[in-house]
Structure formats: C-alpha cells, structure tokens
C-alpha cells in the first residue's frame, strides 16, 4: 500500500525553509502489525499544522517519530532543529521530578554545583552557558499559573492540568524552533486554554499539533489528515477541512446511490437475459424433437445451447460481480460515524419534574471549604446543564453530590427518585475484567438473542476479533463506543446522563459519535467539559458556575 498526498491549493509568496522532512517512512509495531506505510511529508519553517485522524491511525506515533523519540521501521527523517515534544501523559512521568520531566535536571544541578564553587569542565559543559535557566523556569511557571511549583516536586503529586502546563512551560524554557504537541489542551481549564490558544496564534515556531479540541484545531492554517491510505493535506483550518470532507462524503454517497442503482439494473438485465435464453432453448428443443433428428445431433445442439447459456451467465456474473466489488469498496470508505446510530428511548419522567434542589450547599475537605461561595441550584427533568469552573474547583465533587454519592457538609440537598448513568473520561461504568461480549450482555435487559447482541456490536465496529477481548485493553474511543453500544442494547434510557470530561481521550470521529448520541437523548443532561464546541453541540442551555 503506497501512501498518497493530495495537496489543496496553498499559495506561498516566497520559498520557505524546510524544517521537517519525511521520506518513505513506515512504522510497524514490535508484533509486526504495520501502522502506516511510505509516508512522505514536508513541513516548512513557521508552518502551523493540525495533524488529525481516527484513533489507531498512528498520529501520536508519527509525532514521536518527528520528535526522534521513535525510530521508523523504514524511511528517513530529517530535521533542521531539535524539536520540543509535549506528550500526552497517562501517569508515565509520575516517578520523575518536574525538572527531570522537563529535561533540565542535569543543567540545574550543574548550575548549583558551579555556584557552590565546583567550576569543572563537566559542569560547564552541562550548563552550556545557560545561566538564566532557573529564572526562566520560574518566569514560565508564573505565566502558566503554576505558582509555588518546586522543580524537585514529583510529577505524581500534580493534577492532570498541572502536568500538562508543566510540559507547555517547557516551550519557553527550551526555546525551540519546532514544537510538537500531542493533545495539549487535555485537562486544561478555560484560563489555561486561553494561554495555549494565544501562544499558538502569536508564535513564529513551527507547530505540529495532534488534538480533538475544535477551537484549537481552527488556529493552525493547514490540516494534515492521516489515514490508512497516507496523508492528505488541506490548505485551511479545521472548519475548512470539515467543509471539504462534507463535500467529499456527499460525492461518496451520490456514488454509492448510483452504484447501487447500477447493481440493481445489472441484476435485472441478467435475470431478463437468462429468462429469454431459457425460452429460446426450450423452443429450440421442441423444434428439434418435432424434426426427429438423430440423438447424436440432438446432444450436439444441447451442448452448444448449454455452452452459450454458460457464456452468457459468465458475462453477466462478471459484470454484476465487478459492480458489487466497486460498491463494497465505496461502502468501506464511508465514515465509521455514519454506521453507528444510538436511538435512546425517552426518559419515563415527565419534563418539568424537580429532580435535585441545592440550597446554600458547601463541601469541605479537612475542614477547608471547597468553594468560595455556597451553591444554589435546581435541576429539572429535561434540563441540559453545563457545570463550569477552573481545574480543582470541585466540579466532580458537585457531580457526586448531585448523584447522591456524597452529602454536602453544609446546606440542604433534596433529591427525587430517578435513574442515572455517570460517564467519565475513563468510562469506569464498564467492568475492565469482563470481555466485550460479556459487557454487552450485562446491559441486555430486553433479552435480545445472542446474534442480535453481536449484530449491535458489529455495528459499533466490534467485530468477532473483539468479542473475547477484556474491556481493560480497549482505547478510550473503543470504551466510549462499547458503552454507547451497551446503552443501545438496554431497553430503557436513564432519566439523567452525567458527563464528566467525556471527550478528553477521544479523537474527532469518536467525539462526533458521542455528540450525535447525546443530541438524540431526551432525558436530563448534566455535563462537565472545557470543550466549548462540544457543549454547544450537545445543546446545553443552563450553567452552574463554581469557583
């Protein structure tokens, strides 16, 4: 399979300096599963690029190859400067100090040794004349609102948002020309996202960004889409890309309809031709019998007729088979989101019923109030509510109070009886010890037959190869799809769905699948998300703001 690049018109007023260059890059996992083949890529100085693609296409792997953290299985990578890489973090840095995670530990140690009087060649080489390294660290920590952060502090003691900001702070510390960012807005609150967006807008650094954040994706001026077929370049931001994809998908659907019509017509022609041939053969046989021809002559006529019929059948079968194959190829190019639909039943609660009322509620940890002011709110059946607040403000705590899993330490809370489902970024509603099929069956309250459950799983891209896999090995996007599949198998929608940062680990395709499902839900919705586009898409109408 040879990767192809289709370039949308991009006009450059002058020749640019090439910063990153990939030629014939292929990557295969240690188990020899090939991720992508023969990738060719040129990135110029000051280019700002959004690298997008579905989960599993290899975006993060390609970013690591650009960062020289991974070696390709084949091909060459050339960079004109050392890239700085902002990784996704899943706890892999928890045992390192902040200085170690940022790659400045040795330099800071050398600086302190020199200031203590140990002026050795080794220390001078490690410092590399960077006498302002410590001040630069503190300046950029202040910029990213990491007040009081100690460089010797363990990364494991930080929140998800703080870890992300540490790596973003490394951009100013290292002052690179090339910056590679893997989901840089994950875990960031609104204030930190604004700082990130401002950097992307104003910098002259060369940027390659992997993200599912729609607002962020609209900042770069080029989109590189990575698929199994290679990389396609679109000369515009994500909105431009989405418009082009819509045009492409409309053309694909028109081709599908045309090909389906051609297949029906070919089958009809084949049937009519065979019926005519059978009538001709039958009349010919009757004439031959009336003429009293010898048996040997009759057999010759019969063999000729059969050969003629077989040739005709073969011609039509080849034509029908060719059209069917073209149709199958076109269908395989359909976006996966078009294959998955979740039809939630309506909640059994009538709209307007008061579900939760909170008056002057507070929650304290170690006698320290969590919120600056007590909260007052009312949740009514049919509401679509967004809970907003900065990182660490207690949004998840409020959710647990709403669900009845925590009691406020002050104020009063009243709850009606209602059913609910809590969907967080780890999809912890799923049991990681169960197989995919066992998890689906756990939701099978309507007693669907085994083949019906497996049909639903297939629709959500869980083929037979997945049925015996434990849920614990699934990616974030796969867990989300399995959860939606399980909910579609259940015969009653919950009265309330609570979403707690559900898109943090999702690509654009899976975010779209979740969005479509939630748009169709007619119960009560409570959502925590820093993704404004997602909140707009799922049509939240009310807000509970906390500080």
Coordinates of C-alpha atoms in Angstrom, one line a residue, residues 185-426:
X185 CA -5.5 21.1 25.8
X186 CA -6.3 17.9 27.7
X187 CA -7.1 18.5 31.4
X188 CA -6.7 22.3 30.9
X189 CA -9.3 24.7 32.3
X190 CA -10.6 27.7 30.4
X191 CA -7.9 30.1 31.6
X192 CA -5.1 27.7 30.7
X193 CA -6.7 27.0 27.3
X194 CA -6.7 30.8 26.6
X195 CA -3.0 30.9 27.3
X196 CA -2.4 28.0 25.0
X197 CA -4.5 29.5 22.2
X198 CA -2.7 32.8 22.5
X199 CA 0.7 31.1 22.1
X200 CA -0.5 29.2 19.0
X201 CA -1.9 32.4 17.4
X202 CA 1.2 34.6 18.1
X203 CA 4.2 32.3 17.9
X204 CA 6.5 32.0 14.9
X205 CA 7.6 28.5 16.0
X206 CA 6.9 25.6 13.6
X207 CA 4.0 23.7 15.1
X208 CA 2.6 20.2 14.6
X209 CA -0.5 19.6 16.8
X210 CA -2.5 16.5 17.5
X211 CA -5.8 17.4 19.1
X212 CA -9.5 16.8 19.2
X213 CA -10.2 20.3 20.5
X214 CA -12.2 22.0 17.7
X215 CA -11.4 25.6 18.9
X216 CA -7.7 24.8 18.9
X217 CA -7.8 23.0 15.5
X218 CA -9.2 26.1 13.9
X219 CA -6.0 28.1 14.8
X220 CA -3.4 26.3 12.5
X221 CA -3.6 27.2 8.8
X222 CA -3.1 23.7 7.5
X223 CA -4.7 20.3 8.3
X224 CA -2.8 17.0 7.6
X225 CA -5.2 14.1 7.7
X226 CA -3.6 10.7 8.4
X227 CA -5.5 7.6 7.2
X228 CA -4.5 4.1 6.1
X229 CA -4.0 5.5 2.6
X230 CA -1.4 8.0 3.7
X231 CA -1.6 11.8 4.4
X232 CA -3.9 14.3 2.7
X233 CA -3.1 18.0 3.1
X234 CA -5.8 20.6 3.3
X235 CA -4.8 24.2 3.0
X236 CA -7.0 25.7 5.7
X237 CA -8.1 25.3 9.3
X238 CA -10.4 22.6 10.6
X239 CA -13.6 24.3 9.6
X240 CA -12.3 24.4 6.0
X241 CA -11.3 20.7 6.3
X242 CA -14.8 19.8 7.6
X243 CA -16.4 21.6 4.7
X244 CA -14.2 19.7 2.2
X245 CA -15.0 16.4 3.9
X246 CA -18.7 17.1 3.8
X247 CA -18.4 17.7 0.0
X248 CA -16.3 14.5 -0.4
X249 CA -18.8 12.5 1.7
X250 CA -21.8 13.9 -0.3
X251 CA -20.0 12.9 -3.5
X252 CA -19.3 9.4 -2.0
X253 CA -22.9 9.0 -1.0
X254 CA -24.0 10.0 -4.5
X255 CA -21.5 7.5 -6.0
X256 CA -23.0 4.9 -3.6
X257 CA -26.6 5.5 -4.7
X258 CA -25.5 5.5 -8.4
X259 CA -23.6 2.2 -8.0
X260 CA -26.5 0.6 -6.1
X261 CA -28.8 1.6 -8.9
X262 CA -26.3 0.2 -11.5
X263 CA -26.1 -3.1 -9.5
X264 CA -29.9 -3.4 -9.4
X265 CA -30.1 -2.7 -13.1
X266 CA -27.3 -5.2 -13.9
X267 CA -29.1 -7.9 -11.9
X268 CA -32.4 -7.1 -13.6
X269 CA -30.7 -7.3 -17.1
X270 CA -29.0 -10.6 -16.1
X271 CA -32.4 -12.1 -15.0
X272 CA -34.2 -11.0 -18.1
X273 CA -31.4 -12.3 -20.4
X274 CA -31.4 -15.7 -18.7
X275 CA -35.2 -15.9 -18.9
X276 CA -35.0 -15.1 -22.7
X277 CA -32.3 -17.7 -23.2
X278 CA -34.2 -20.3 -21.3
X279 CA -37.3 -19.7 -23.6
X280 CA -35.2 -19.8 -26.7
X281 CA -33.5 -23.1 -25.5
X282 CA -37.0 -24.5 -24.8
X283 CA -38.4 -23.6 -28.2
X284 CA -35.3 -24.9 -30.0
X285 CA -35.5 -28.2 -28.1
X286 CA -39.2 -28.7 -29.1
X287 CA -38.4 -27.9 -32.8
X288 CA -35.6 -30.4 -32.8
X289 CA -37.8 -33.1 -31.3
X290 CA -40.5 -32.5 -33.9
X291 CA -37.9 -32.7 -36.7
X292 CA -37.0 -36.2 -35.5
X293 CA -33.2 -35.5 -35.5
X294 CA -30.8 -38.3 -34.5
X295 CA -29.8 -38.5 -30.8
X296 CA -26.2 -37.6 -31.6
X297 CA -27.3 -34.4 -33.4
X298 CA -29.7 -33.5 -30.5
X299 CA -26.9 -33.9 -28.0
X300 CA -24.7 -31.6 -30.1
X301 CA -27.4 -28.9 -30.2
X302 CA -27.9 -29.4 -26.4
X303 CA -24.2 -29.0 -25.6
X304 CA -24.0 -25.9 -27.8
X305 CA -27.0 -24.4 -26.0
X306 CA -25.6 -25.1 -22.6
X307 CA -22.2 -23.6 -23.6
X308 CA -24.0 -20.5 -24.9
X309 CA -26.0 -20.1 -21.7
X310 CA -22.9 -20.6 -19.6
X311 CA -21.0 -17.9 -21.6
X312 CA -23.9 -15.5 -21.2
X313 CA -24.2 -16.3 -17.4
X314 CA -20.4 -15.8 -17.0
X315 CA -20.5 -12.4 -18.8
X316 CA -23.4 -11.2 -16.6
X317 CA -21.9 -12.6 -13.5
X318 CA -18.6 -10.8 -14.2
X319 CA -20.4 -7.5 -14.7
X320 CA -22.6 -7.9 -11.6
X321 CA -19.5 -9.0 -9.6
X322 CA -17.5 -6.0 -10.8
X323 CA -20.2 -3.6 -9.8
X324 CA -20.7 -5.3 -6.4
X325 CA -17.0 -5.1 -5.7
X326 CA -16.9 -1.4 -6.6
X327 CA -19.9 -0.9 -4.3
X328 CA -18.2 -2.8 -1.4
X329 CA -15.1 -0.6 -1.9
X330 CA -17.2 2.6 -1.8
X331 CA -19.0 1.4 1.4
X332 CA -15.7 0.7 3.1
X333 CA -14.8 4.4 2.6
X334 CA -17.9 5.6 4.5
X335 CA -17.0 7.4 7.7
X336 CA -17.5 5.0 10.7
X337 CA -19.7 7.5 12.4
X338 CA -22.3 7.0 9.6
X339 CA -22.5 3.3 10.5
X340 CA -23.3 3.9 14.2
X341 CA -26.6 5.3 15.5
X342 CA -27.8 5.3 19.1
X343 CA -31.6 5.6 19.5
X344 CA -32.2 6.3 23.1
X345 CA -35.7 5.7 24.5
X346 CA -37.3 8.7 26.1
X347 CA -37.0 9.1 29.8
X348 CA -40.1 7.9 31.7
X349 CA -40.1 11.1 33.8
X350 CA -42.3 14.0 32.7
X351 CA -40.5 17.2 31.8
X352 CA -40.6 19.8 34.5
X353 CA -40.3 17.5 37.5
X354 CA -37.8 18.8 40.1
X355 CA -35.0 16.2 40.4
X356 CA -32.4 18.0 42.7
X357 CA -32.5 21.2 44.7
X358 CA -29.5 22.5 46.5
X359 CA -29.7 25.5 48.9
X360 CA -26.5 27.1 50.3
X361 CA -24.6 23.8 50.0
X362 CA -20.9 23.5 50.7
X363 CA -18.4 20.7 50.8
X364 CA -15.2 20.7 52.9
X365 CA -12.0 18.7 52.8
X366 CA -10.2 18.6 56.1
X367 CA -12.5 21.5 57.3
X368 CA -11.4 23.6 54.4
X369 CA -14.4 24.8 52.3
X370 CA -14.1 23.7 48.6
X371 CA -16.0 26.7 47.1
X372 CA -15.6 30.4 47.7
X373 CA -19.4 30.8 48.0
X374 CA -22.1 28.3 48.8
X375 CA -24.0 26.9 45.8
X376 CA -27.7 27.2 45.0
X377 CA -29.2 25.4 42.1
X378 CA -32.2 23.4 40.8
X379 CA -32.1 20.5 38.3
X380 CA -35.4 19.9 36.5
X381 CA -36.3 17.0 34.3
X382 CA -35.4 17.8 30.7
X383 CA -32.7 20.3 31.6
X384 CA -29.4 20.3 29.7
X385 CA -26.9 21.8 32.2
X386 CA -23.1 22.6 31.9
X387 CA -21.1 22.7 35.1
X388 CA -18.2 25.2 34.7
X389 CA -15.2 26.1 36.8
X390 CA -11.4 26.1 36.7
X391 CA -9.3 22.9 37.5
X392 CA -9.6 22.0 41.1
X393 CA -12.7 23.9 41.7
X394 CA -14.8 20.9 42.7
X395 CA -16.9 20.1 39.6
X396 CA -16.5 16.4 40.1
X397 CA -17.4 16.7 43.8
X398 CA -20.6 18.6 42.8
X399 CA -21.5 15.8 40.4
X400 CA -21.1 13.2 43.2
X401 CA -23.4 15.3 45.4
X402 CA -26.0 15.5 42.6
X403 CA -25.9 11.7 42.2
X404 CA -26.3 11.2 45.9
X405 CA -22.8 9.6 46.3
X406 CA -21.7 12.4 48.6
X407 CA -23.5 14.6 51.1
X408 CA -22.8 18.3 51.4
X409 CA -21.1 19.4 54.7
X410 CA -23.3 22.5 54.8
X411 CA -26.7 23.5 53.4
X412 CA -29.6 21.3 52.3
X413 CA -30.0 19.0 49.3
X414 CA -33.2 17.4 48.2
X415 CA -33.4 14.6 45.5
X416 CA -36.3 13.0 43.8
X417 CA -36.1 9.3 42.8
X418 CA -34.6 9.0 39.3
X419 CA -32.2 6.7 37.4
X420 CA -28.9 8.0 36.2
X421 CA -25.7 7.0 34.3
X422 CA -22.3 8.6 35.0
X423 CA -19.9 8.7 32.0
X424 CA -16.4 9.9 32.9
X425 CA -13.3 10.2 30.7
X426 CA -12.2 6.7 31.8

